[in-house]
Structures are given as structure tokens and as C-alpha cells.
PDB file of C-alpha atoms in Angstrom:
ATOM      1  CA  MET A 122       0.000   0.000   0.000  1.00  0.00           C
ATOM      2  CA  TYR A 123       1.384   3.372  -0.996  1.00  0.00           C
ATOM      3  CA  LYS A 124       1.301   6.784   0.689  1.00  0.00           C
ATOM      4  CA  LEU A 125       0.872  10.079  -1.137  1.00  0.00           C
ATOM      5  CA  LEU A 126       1.509  13.687  -0.106  1.00  0.00           C
ATOM      6  CA  ILE A 127       0.207  16.623  -2.180  1.00  0.00           C
ATOM      7  CA  VAL A 128       1.537  20.110  -1.400  1.00  0.00           C
ATOM      8  CA  ASP A 129      -0.062  23.302  -2.734  1.00  0.00           C
ATOM      9  CA  ASP A 130      -1.105  26.555  -1.077  1.00  0.00           C
ATOM     10  CA  GLU A 131      -4.461  26.553  -2.900  1.00  0.00           C
ATOM     11  CA  PRO A 132      -7.098  24.267  -1.266  1.00  0.00           C
ATOM     12  CA  GLN A 133      -9.079  23.886  -4.492  1.00  0.00           C
ATOM     13  CA  ILE A 134      -5.990  22.598  -6.292  1.00  0.00           C
ATOM     14  CA  LEU A 135      -5.425  20.047  -3.541  1.00  0.00           C
ATOM     15  CA  GLU A 136      -9.015  18.869  -3.850  1.00  0.00           C
ATOM     16  CA  GLY A 137      -8.735  18.678  -7.614  1.00  0.00           C
ATOM     17  CA  MET A 138      -5.502  16.662  -7.487  1.00  0.00           C
ATOM     18  CA  LYS A 139      -7.069  14.185  -5.085  1.00  0.00           C
ATOM     19  CA  ARG A 140      -9.753  13.543  -7.687  1.00  0.00           C
ATOM     20  CA  THR A 141      -7.619  13.573 -10.810  1.00  0.00           C
ATOM     21  CA  LEU A 142      -6.857   9.853 -10.510  1.00  0.00           C
ATOM     22  CA  ASP A 143      -8.482   6.932  -8.728  1.00  0.00           C
ATOM     23  CA  TRP A 144      -5.587   6.766  -6.287  1.00  0.00           C
ATOM     24  CA  GLY A 145      -7.025   3.787  -4.420  1.00  0.00           C
ATOM     25  CA  GLU A 146      -6.942   1.757  -7.600  1.00  0.00           C
ATOM     26  CA  TYR A 147      -3.210   2.405  -7.825  1.00  0.00           C
ATOM     27  CA  GLY A 148      -2.689   1.255  -4.246  1.00  0.00           C
ATOM     28  CA  PHE A 149      -2.615   4.650  -2.511  1.00  0.00           C
ATOM     29  CA  HIS A 150      -4.661   4.235   0.637  1.00  0.00           C
ATOM     30  CA  GLN A 151      -3.216   7.124   2.618  1.00  0.00           C
ATOM     31  CA  ILE A 152      -3.310  10.603   1.100  1.00  0.00           C
ATOM     32  CA  GLU A 153      -2.239  13.704   2.998  1.00  0.00           C
ATOM     33  CA  THR A 154      -2.176  17.337   1.896  1.00  0.00           C
ATOM     34  CA  SER A 155      -0.206  20.376   3.009  1.00  0.00           C
ATOM     35  CA  GLU A 156      -0.501  24.097   2.321  1.00  0.00           C
ATOM     36  CA  THR A 157       2.715  25.376   3.928  1.00  0.00           C
ATOM     37  CA  LYS A 158       6.419  24.554   3.918  1.00  0.00           C
ATOM     38  CA  GLU A 159       6.481  23.752   7.617  1.00  0.00           C
ATOM     39  CA  ASP A 160       3.513  21.408   7.452  1.00  0.00           C
ATOM     40  CA  ALA A 161       4.870  19.727   4.307  1.00  0.00           C
ATOM     41  CA  ILE A 162       8.196  18.958   6.000  1.00  0.00           C
ATOM     42  CA  ALA A 163       6.487  17.728   9.170  1.00  0.00           C
ATOM     43  CA  LYS A 164       4.118  15.448   7.269  1.00  0.00           C
ATOM     44  CA  SER A 165       6.905  14.157   5.036  1.00  0.00           C
ATOM     45  CA  VAL A 166       8.929  13.105   8.063  1.00  0.00           C
ATOM     46  CA  ASP A 167       5.899  11.591   9.800  1.00  0.00           C
ATOM     47  CA  LEU A 168       4.260   9.941   6.788  1.00  0.00           C
ATOM     48  CA  LEU A 169       7.342   8.941   4.746  1.00  0.00           C
ATOM     49  CA  PRO A 170       5.293   9.165   1.532  1.00  0.00           C
ATOM     50  CA  ASP A 171       6.150   6.963  -1.423  1.00  0.00           C
ATOM     51  CA  ILE A 172       5.307   9.853  -3.755  1.00  0.00           C
ATOM     52  CA  ALA A 173       5.045  13.578  -3.009  1.00  0.00           C
ATOM     53  CA  ILE A 174       3.655  16.119  -5.471  1.00  0.00           C
ATOM     54  CA  PHE A 175       4.773  19.705  -4.858  1.00  0.00           C
ATOM     55  CA  ASP A 176       3.617  22.925  -6.458  1.00  0.00           C
ATOM     56  CA  VAL A 177       6.583  25.023  -7.536  1.00  0.00           C
ATOM     57  CA  CYS A 178       5.437  27.872  -5.240  1.00  0.00           C
ATOM     58  CA  ILE A 179       4.153  27.214  -1.716  1.00  0.00           C
ATOM     59  CA  GLY A 180       3.305  30.691  -0.489  1.00  0.00           C
ATOM     60  CA  PRO A 181       6.648  32.530  -0.252  1.00  0.00           C
ATOM     61  CA  ASP A 182       8.604  29.267  -0.501  1.00  0.00           C
ATOM     62  CA  LEU A 183       9.721  27.279  -3.543  1.00  0.00           C
ATOM     63  CA  GLY A 184       8.727  23.651  -3.866  1.00  0.00           C
ATOM     64  CA  TYR A 185      12.069  22.470  -5.183  1.00  0.00           C
ATOM     65  CA  GLU A 186      13.879  24.132  -2.285  1.00  0.00           C
ATOM     66  CA  ILE A 187      11.663  22.202   0.138  1.00  0.00           C
ATOM     67  CA  ILE A 188      12.429  19.012  -1.787  1.00  0.00           C
ATOM     68  CA  HIS A 189      16.140  19.815  -1.514  1.00  0.00           C
ATOM     69  CA  GLN A 190      15.771  20.006   2.279  1.00  0.00           C
ATOM     70  CA  LEU A 191      13.883  16.712   2.339  1.00  0.00           C
ATOM     71  CA  ASN A 192      16.554  15.066   0.178  1.00  0.00           C
ATOM     72  CA  GLU A 193      19.078  15.825   2.914  1.00  0.00           C
ATOM     73  CA  LEU A 194      16.924  13.734   5.263  1.00  0.00           C
ATOM     74  CA  ARG A 195      17.155  10.820   2.792  1.00  0.00           C
ATOM     75  CA  LEU A 196      13.437  10.072   2.821  1.00  0.00           C
ATOM     76  CA  PRO A 197      12.281   7.135   0.645  1.00  0.00           C
ATOM     77  CA  THR A 198      10.159   9.475  -1.465  1.00  0.00           C
ATOM     78  CA  GLN A 199       9.820  10.077  -5.194  1.00  0.00           C
ATOM     79  CA  TYR A 200       8.994  13.705  -6.026  1.00  0.00           C
ATOM     80  CA  ILE A 201       6.920  15.371  -8.748  1.00  0.00           C
ATOM     81  CA  ILE A 202       6.771  19.140  -9.320  1.00  0.00           C
ATOM     82  CA  MET A 203       3.727  20.883 -10.800  1.00  0.00           C
ATOM     83  CA  SER A 204       3.677  24.497 -11.875  1.00  0.00           C
ATOM     84  CA  GLY A 205       1.722  27.116 -13.739  1.00  0.00           C
ATOM     85  CA  TYR A 206       5.031  28.351 -15.128  1.00  0.00           C
ATOM     86  CA  SER A 207       6.956  26.824 -18.017  1.00  0.00           C
ATOM     87  CA  GLU A 208      10.148  28.804 -17.398  1.00  0.00           C
ATOM     88  CA  PHE A 209      13.278  26.762 -17.982  1.00  0.00           C
ATOM     89  CA  GLU A 210      14.896  27.871 -14.724  1.00  0.00           C
ATOM     90  CA  TYR A 211      12.133  26.241 -12.657  1.00  0.00           C
ATOM     91  CA  ALA A 212      12.386  22.969 -14.574  1.00  0.00           C
ATOM     92  CA  GLN A 213      16.177  23.051 -14.310  1.00  0.00           C
ATOM     93  CA  ALA A 214      16.065  23.577 -10.542  1.00  0.00           C
ATOM     94  CA  ALA A 215      13.548  20.750 -10.202  1.00  0.00           C
ATOM     95  CA  ILE A 216      15.796  18.396 -12.182  1.00  0.00           C
ATOM     96  CA  ARG A 217      18.727  19.213  -9.925  1.00  0.00           C
ATOM     97  CA  CYS A 218      16.606  18.062  -6.975  1.00  0.00           C
ATOM     98  CA  GLY A 219      16.047  14.733  -8.664  1.00  0.00           C
ATOM     99  CA  VAL A 220      12.307  15.089  -9.243  1.00  0.00           C
ATOM    100  CA  LYS A 221      10.733  12.459 -11.470  1.00  0.00           C
ATOM    101  CA  ASP A 222       8.804  14.919 -13.617  1.00  0.00           C
ATOM    102  CA  TYR A 223       7.761  18.550 -14.037  1.00  0.00           C
ATOM    103  CA  LEU A 224       4.064  18.905 -14.895  1.00  0.00           C
ATOM    104  CA  LEU A 225       2.382  22.097 -16.053  1.00  0.00           C
ATOM    105  CA  LYS A 226      -0.896  23.175 -14.432  1.00  0.00           C
ATOM    106  CA  PRO A 227      -3.681  22.481 -14.925  1.00  0.00           C
ATOM    107  CA  VAL A 228      -2.191  19.000 -14.701  1.00  0.00           C
ATOM    108  CA  GLU A 229      -3.384  16.757 -17.512  1.00  0.00           C
ATOM    109  CA  ARG A 230      -4.802  13.480 -16.241  1.00  0.00           C
ATOM    110  CA  SER A 231      -3.052  11.344 -18.862  1.00  0.00           C
ATOM    111  CA  LYS A 232       0.381  12.852 -18.120  1.00  0.00           C
ATOM    112  CA  LEU A 233      -0.011  12.428 -14.357  1.00  0.00           C
ATOM    113  CA  GLN A 234      -1.188   8.874 -14.910  1.00  0.00           C
ATOM    114  CA  LYS A 235       1.908   8.008 -16.959  1.00  0.00           C
ATOM    115  CA  VAL A 236       4.265   9.509 -14.374  1.00  0.00           C
ATOM    116  CA  ILE A 237       2.589   7.695 -11.472  1.00  0.00           C
ATOM    117  CA  GLU A 238       2.598   4.370 -13.325  1.00  0.00           C
ATOM    118  CA  LYS A 239       6.262   4.792 -14.231  1.00  0.00           C
ATOM    119  CA  ILE A 240       7.225   5.504 -10.611  1.00  0.00           C
ATOM    120  CA  ILE A 241       5.195   2.542  -9.328  1.00  0.00           C
ATOM    121  CA  VAL A 242       6.895   0.143 -11.719  1.00  0.00           C
ATOM    122  CA  GLU A 243      10.448   1.525 -11.844  1.00  0.00           C
ATOM    123  CA  ASP A 244      10.964   2.973  -8.363  1.00  0.00           C
ATOM    124  CA  LEU A 245       8.493   1.214  -6.092  1.00  0.00           C
ATOM    125  CA  GLN A 246       8.845  -2.176  -7.806  1.00  0.00           C
ATOM    126  CA  GLY A 247       5.077  -2.458  -7.992  1.00  0.00           C
ATOM    127  CA  THR A 248       2.778  -3.728 -10.744  1.00  0.00           C
ATOM    128  CA  LEU A 249      -0.169  -2.324 -12.665  1.00  0.00           C
ATOM    129  CA  ASN A 250      -2.060  -5.600 -12.887  1.00  0.00           C
ATOM    130  CA  GLY A 251      -5.813  -5.275 -12.548  1.00  0.00           C
ATOM    131  CA  ILE A 252      -5.874  -1.501 -12.912  1.00  0.00           C
ATOM    132  CA  SER A 253      -8.818  -0.340 -14.997  1.00  0.00           C
ATOM    133  CA  ARG A 254      -8.144   2.824 -16.951  1.00  0.00           C
ATOM    134  CA  LYS A 255     -11.735   3.642 -17.832  1.00  0.00           C
ATOM    135  CA  ASP A 256     -12.228   5.976 -14.884  1.00  0.00           C
ATOM    136  CA  ASN A 257      -8.951   7.705 -15.667  1.00  0.00           C
ATOM    137  CA  THR A 258      -9.498   8.172 -19.382  1.00  0.00           C
ATOM    138  CA  THR A 259     -13.243   8.805 -19.700  1.00  0.00           C
ATOM    139  CA  ASP A 260     -15.084  11.823 -18.362  1.00  0.00           C
ATOM    140  CA  PRO A 261     -17.627  10.661 -15.731  1.00  0.00           C
ATOM    141  CA  ILE A 262     -20.285  13.128 -16.883  1.00  0.00           C
ATOM    142  CA  LEU A 263     -19.857  13.091 -20.653  1.00  0.00           C
ATOM    143  CA  GLY A 264     -18.910   9.434 -20.985  1.00  0.00           C
ATOM    144  CA  ILE A 265     -16.399  10.524 -23.640  1.00  0.00           C
ATOM    145  CA  PRO A 266     -12.678   9.605 -23.618  1.00  0.00           C
ATOM    146  CA  TYR A 267     -10.578  12.672 -22.868  1.00  0.00           C
ATOM    147  CA  GLU A 268      -8.403  11.962 -25.885  1.00  0.00           C
ATOM    148  CA  GLU A 269     -11.426  12.596 -28.121  1.00  0.00           C
ATOM    149  CA  LEU A 270     -11.889  16.093 -26.728  1.00  0.00           C
ATOM    150  CA  SER A 271      -9.912  19.167 -27.719  1.00  0.00           C
ATOM    151  CA  LYS A 272      -7.142  20.520 -25.529  1.00  0.00           C
ATOM    152  CA  LEU A 273      -9.273  23.586 -24.751  1.00  0.00           C
ATOM    153  CA  THR A 274     -12.242  21.506 -23.595  1.00  0.00           C
ATOM    154  CA  ASN A 275     -10.000  19.286 -21.483  1.00  0.00           C
ATOM    155  CA  ARG A 276      -8.555  22.355 -19.789  1.00  0.00           C
ATOM    156  CA  ILE A 277     -12.077  23.612 -19.030  1.00  0.00           C
ATOM    157  CA  LEU A 278     -13.017  20.229 -17.552  1.00  0.00           C
ATOM    158  CA  LEU A 279      -9.888  20.262 -15.395  1.00  0.00           C
ATOM    159  CA  MET A 280     -10.754  23.729 -14.132  1.00  0.00           C
ATOM    160  CA  VAL A 281     -14.231  22.535 -13.159  1.00  0.00           C
ATOM    161  CA  LYS A 282     -12.802  19.524 -11.327  1.00  0.00           C
ATOM    162  CA  ALA A 283     -10.311  21.695  -9.467  1.00  0.00           C
ATOM    163  CA  GLU A 284     -12.599  24.625  -8.645  1.00  0.00           C
ATOM    164  CA  PHE A 285     -16.131  23.184  -8.472  1.00  0.00           C
ATOM    165  CA  ALA A 286     -16.444  24.310  -4.850  1.00  0.00           C
ATOM    166  CA  GLN A 287     -15.712  27.922  -5.810  1.00  0.00           C
ATOM    167  CA  ASN A 288     -17.869  30.463  -7.637  1.00  0.00           C
ATOM    168  CA  ILE A 289     -16.685  29.296 -11.054  1.00  0.00           C
ATOM    169  CA  THR A 290     -18.680  30.535 -14.063  1.00  0.00           C
ATOM    170  CA  LEU A 291     -18.351  30.485 -17.833  1.00  0.00           C
ATOM    171  CA  LYS A 292     -17.455  34.165 -17.659  1.00  0.00           C
ATOM    172  CA  SER A 293     -14.643  33.620 -15.141  1.00  0.00           C
ATOM    173  CA  VAL A 294     -13.260  30.745 -17.224  1.00  0.00           C
ATOM    174  CA  ALA A 295     -13.423  32.825 -20.398  1.00  0.00           C
ATOM    175  CA  GLU A 296     -11.578  35.680 -18.693  1.00  0.00           C
ATOM    176  CA  ARG A 297      -8.731  33.349 -17.772  1.00  0.00           C
ATOM    177  CA  PHE A 298      -8.484  32.172 -21.369  1.00  0.00           C
ATOM    178  CA  ARG A 299      -8.885  35.767 -22.580  1.00  0.00           C
ATOM    179  CA  MET A 300     -11.788  34.694 -24.744  1.00  0.00           C
ATOM    180  CA  ASN A 301     -15.332  35.898 -25.316  1.00  0.00           C
ATOM    181  CA  SER A 302     -17.623  33.972 -22.942  1.00  0.00           C
ATOM    182  CA  THR A 303     -20.387  33.545 -25.535  1.00  0.00           C
ATOM    183  CA  TYR A 304     -17.956  32.121 -28.079  1.00  0.00           C
ATOM    184  CA  LEU A 305     -16.325  29.839 -25.498  1.00  0.00           C
ATOM    185  CA  GLY A 306     -19.742  28.621 -24.395  1.00  0.00           C
ATOM    186  CA  GLN A 307     -20.657  27.782 -27.984  1.00  0.00           C
ATOM    187  CA  LEU A 308     -17.442  25.821 -28.479  1.00  0.00           C
ATOM    188  CA  PHE A 309     -18.023  23.877 -25.257  1.00  0.00           C
ATOM    189  CA  LEU A 310     -21.635  23.121 -26.189  1.00  0.00           C
ATOM    190  CA  LYS A 311     -20.701  21.988 -29.697  1.00  0.00           C
ATOM    191  CA  GLU A 312     -18.109  19.512 -28.436  1.00  0.00           C
ATOM    192  CA  THR A 313     -19.794  18.204 -25.283  1.00  0.00           C
ATOM    193  CA  ARG A 314     -23.477  18.693 -26.183  1.00  0.00           C
ATOM    194  CA  MET A 315     -23.873  20.296 -22.755  1.00  0.00           C
ATOM    195  CA  LYS A 316     -23.894  23.900 -21.645  1.00  0.00           C
ATOM    196  CA  PHE A 317     -21.074  24.820 -19.276  1.00  0.00           C
ATOM    197  CA  SER A 318     -23.573  25.479 -16.479  1.00  0.00           C
ATOM    198  CA  GLU A 319     -25.181  22.061 -17.069  1.00  0.00           C
ATOM    199  CA  TYR A 320     -21.844  20.293 -16.885  1.00  0.00           C
ATOM    200  CA  LEU A 321     -20.855  22.156 -13.719  1.00  0.00           C
ATOM    201  CA  MET A 322     -24.148  21.256 -12.040  1.00  0.00           C
ATOM    202  CA  ALA A 323     -23.878  17.610 -13.143  1.00  0.00           C
ATOM    203  CA  TYR A 324     -20.349  17.329 -11.755  1.00  0.00           C
ATOM    204  CA  ARG A 325     -21.407  18.887  -8.461  1.00  0.00           C
ATOM    205  CA  MET A 326     -24.368  16.505  -8.277  1.00  0.00           C
ATOM    206  CA  LEU A 327     -22.083  13.525  -8.888  1.00  0.00           C
ATOM    207  CA  LEU A 328     -19.752  14.543  -6.068  1.00  0.00           C
ATOM    208  CA  ALA A 329     -22.673  15.265  -3.754  1.00  0.00           C
ATOM    209  CA  LYS A 330     -24.163  11.830  -4.416  1.00  0.00           C
ATOM    210  CA  GLU A 331     -20.825  10.136  -3.709  1.00  0.00           C
ATOM    211  CA  ARG A 332     -20.477  11.939  -0.369  1.00  0.00           C
ATOM    212  CA  ILE A 333     -24.086  11.317   0.639  1.00  0.00           C
ATOM    213  CA  LEU A 334     -23.670   7.582   0.034  1.00  0.00           C
ATOM    214  CA  ALA A 335     -20.178   7.264   1.500  1.00  0.00           C
ATOM    215  CA  THR A 336     -20.445   9.463   4.615  1.00  0.00           C
ATOM    216  CA  ASN A 337     -22.802  10.550   7.370  1.00  0.00           C
ATOM    217  CA  GLU A 338     -22.051  14.229   6.824  1.00  0.00           C
ATOM    218  CA  LYS A 339     -24.903  16.686   7.175  1.00  0.00           C
ATOM    219  CA  ILE A 340     -26.544  17.499   3.856  1.00  0.00           C
ATOM    220  CA  ALA A 341     -25.913  21.206   4.447  1.00  0.00           C
ATOM    221  CA  ASN A 342     -22.174  20.574   4.786  1.00  0.00           C
ATOM    222  CA  ILE A 343     -22.114  18.447   1.640  1.00  0.00           C
ATOM    223  CA  ALA A 344     -24.016  21.108  -0.294  1.00  0.00           C
ATOM    224  CA  GLN A 345     -21.500  23.754   0.720  1.00  0.00           C
ATOM    225  CA  SER A 346     -18.534  21.484  -0.060  1.00  0.00           C
ATOM    226  CA  VAL A 347     -19.664  21.082  -3.678  1.00  0.00           C
ATOM    227  CA  GLY A 348     -20.262  24.774  -4.272  1.00  0.00           C
ATOM    228  CA  TYR A 349     -23.800  25.509  -3.044  1.00  0.00           C
ATOM    229  CA  ALA A 350     -24.046  28.307  -0.485  1.00  0.00           C
ATOM    230  CA  ASN A 351     -27.853  28.220  -0.756  1.00  0.00           C
ATOM    231  CA  LEU A 352     -29.202  24.935   0.663  1.00  0.00           C
ATOM    232  CA  ASN A 353     -32.644  25.328  -0.943  1.00  0.00           C
ATOM    233  CA  TYR A 354     -30.999  25.807  -4.324  1.00  0.00           C
ATOM    234  CA  PHE A 355     -29.027  22.612  -3.761  1.00  0.00           C
ATOM    235  CA  TYR A 356     -32.165  20.638  -2.842  1.00  0.00           C
ATOM    236  CA  THR A 357     -33.950  21.898  -5.962  1.00  0.00           C
ATOM    237  CA  HIS A 358     -31.076  20.873  -8.236  1.00  0.00           C
ATOM    238  CA  PHE A 359     -30.624  17.502  -6.532  1.00  0.00           C
ATOM    239  CA  GLN A 360     -34.314  16.633  -6.677  1.00  0.00           C
ATOM    240  CA  GLY A 361     -34.495  17.648 -10.316  1.00  0.00           C
ATOM    241  CA  TYR A 362     -31.352  15.718 -11.241  1.00  0.00           C
ATOM    242  CA  TYR A 363     -31.934  12.453  -9.340  1.00  0.00           C
ATOM    243  CA  GLY A 364     -35.699  12.493  -8.879  1.00  0.00           C
ATOM    244  CA  MET A 365     -35.378  12.184  -5.102  1.00  0.00           C
ATOM    245  CA  SER A 366     -34.150  14.209  -2.167  1.00  0.00           C
ATOM    246  CA  PRO A 367     -30.654  13.769  -0.674  1.00  0.00           C
ATOM    247  CA  SER A 368     -32.210  12.242   2.460  1.00  0.00           C
ATOM    248  CA  ASP A 369     -34.264   9.767   0.427  1.00  0.00           C
ATOM    249  CA  LEU A 370     -31.140   8.720  -1.474  1.00  0.00           C
ATOM    250  CA  ARG A 371     -29.294   8.078   1.770  1.00  0.00           C
ATOM    251  CA  LYS A 372     -32.195   6.075   3.226  1.00  0.00           C
ATOM    252  CA  LYS A 373     -32.504   4.061   0.031  1.00  0.00           C
ATOM    253  CA  SER A 374     -28.853   3.042   0.185  1.00  0.00           C
TER     254      SER A 374
END
């Protein structure tokens, strides 16, 4: 059984990375996250993770500098750096620290998958027998393989998966791509056959259903965790999407 540590100073990125792969299927049954240098070092020493994924910037600190400190402790950990920057100096510094790969954000599922599989086989002497790749290669809402979607659409889907709990809108996504929101919405609809708002709601509903069935959390807390500040609004969407209330779904299970 493997242990994983993910370090980033943005909570929504941490949540998104935890959902990017089916980690349990790969044998990771202990996943910890950190948002600061101090906590990352403490958890690394305590957990002794098999793999640690660091953002290049952790607040005022640099991920590869933290990795350099951890290397001096000779931890049995394989490191991956992720970054929103493609500058050569960052990649070069990461290489000097012996990281296994340098992934650009938003991290593409297929690239992360390949890196993790390579580390499991080459460094952890594990196997990939019995691992199903359907969940990792097919969008759970669209039912379409990611490789059949354009790079732009895949980036939008990754943003939804990373920021679903925030106030993400088509307009805010378009602003980040420096595109017209109407045009971007048309492109998304043409390729996915769903409006952006419909996809966002469907993804939130999927996560809400999973948490309702897997935990005893209060419905209000679950609603807030998937991006609904208004509980009545959440109930209306859930009832309309599943044909039953959250409480009825939990009782039925």
C-alpha cells in the first residue's frame, strides 16, 4: 500500500488533485495534503510518503527548495513538481533536486497517470495488474474519452474539477483564457453537447451523491462542499437531477 503527499497553497488545487486519478486503484490508501512549507516537512517526516507532489510555489517558498531540504533527510520518497510556469529555470532547478517529472498546471490526467505508473513500476517495484483505466481516461459526466476532446475543452473540464467548490462561471473561465464567454460557451456546447452550467451542475451533483452515500455528513455541509451556499438551491437541483431528495437517497442506500 502506498502513501501520497500533495503540497499546494491553494485548497481547491489540492481537492482537484485528489480527484484527478483513482488513487485507491493504484494502491494509494493514505493521502495527505499540506498548504505550507512547515507542514509539508512535518508530514513528510511523519508519513514517509512513497510519492510527493509539490507545487513550484508554496506561499513565499519554492517547492524544489523544500524538496532539496527533504533530500538531505534521505526520505524514501519520489517527487513530482507541478507548476503554472513553463520557465526553464524552474524545470532546471527541479531536475537538480532529482524530481521524477515537471508537470504544467492544470495538470493533464493522462500525463499524471503516466508519471505515477512509471514511478510505481520503476521505483516502487510495484505492478499495474488489474488496474482499470476507464475511470482515468473517460469523463464521468460526458462518458467521452478525454483523448477525443480538444485541448481547450480538457482544460475547461480540469478547471471545473479543481474549482467546483468555488464560484466558477463560464465568464470567469473565459476571462482566464482571454476569450469571449459567448464564443467559449458555444465551443463547449458543440463539443460536449452540454452547456457549461449544465456540466458544472452535473459534476457537483455527482460529487454530492458520492459523499451522501459514502459518509454521514450533514446534507448542508455536503451542499457547501460542492459549491452551493444556498441549501434550498441545492435541494432543488438535486431533486431535479436524481428524482429524489438527498435524504431519500441516503435512506434508500
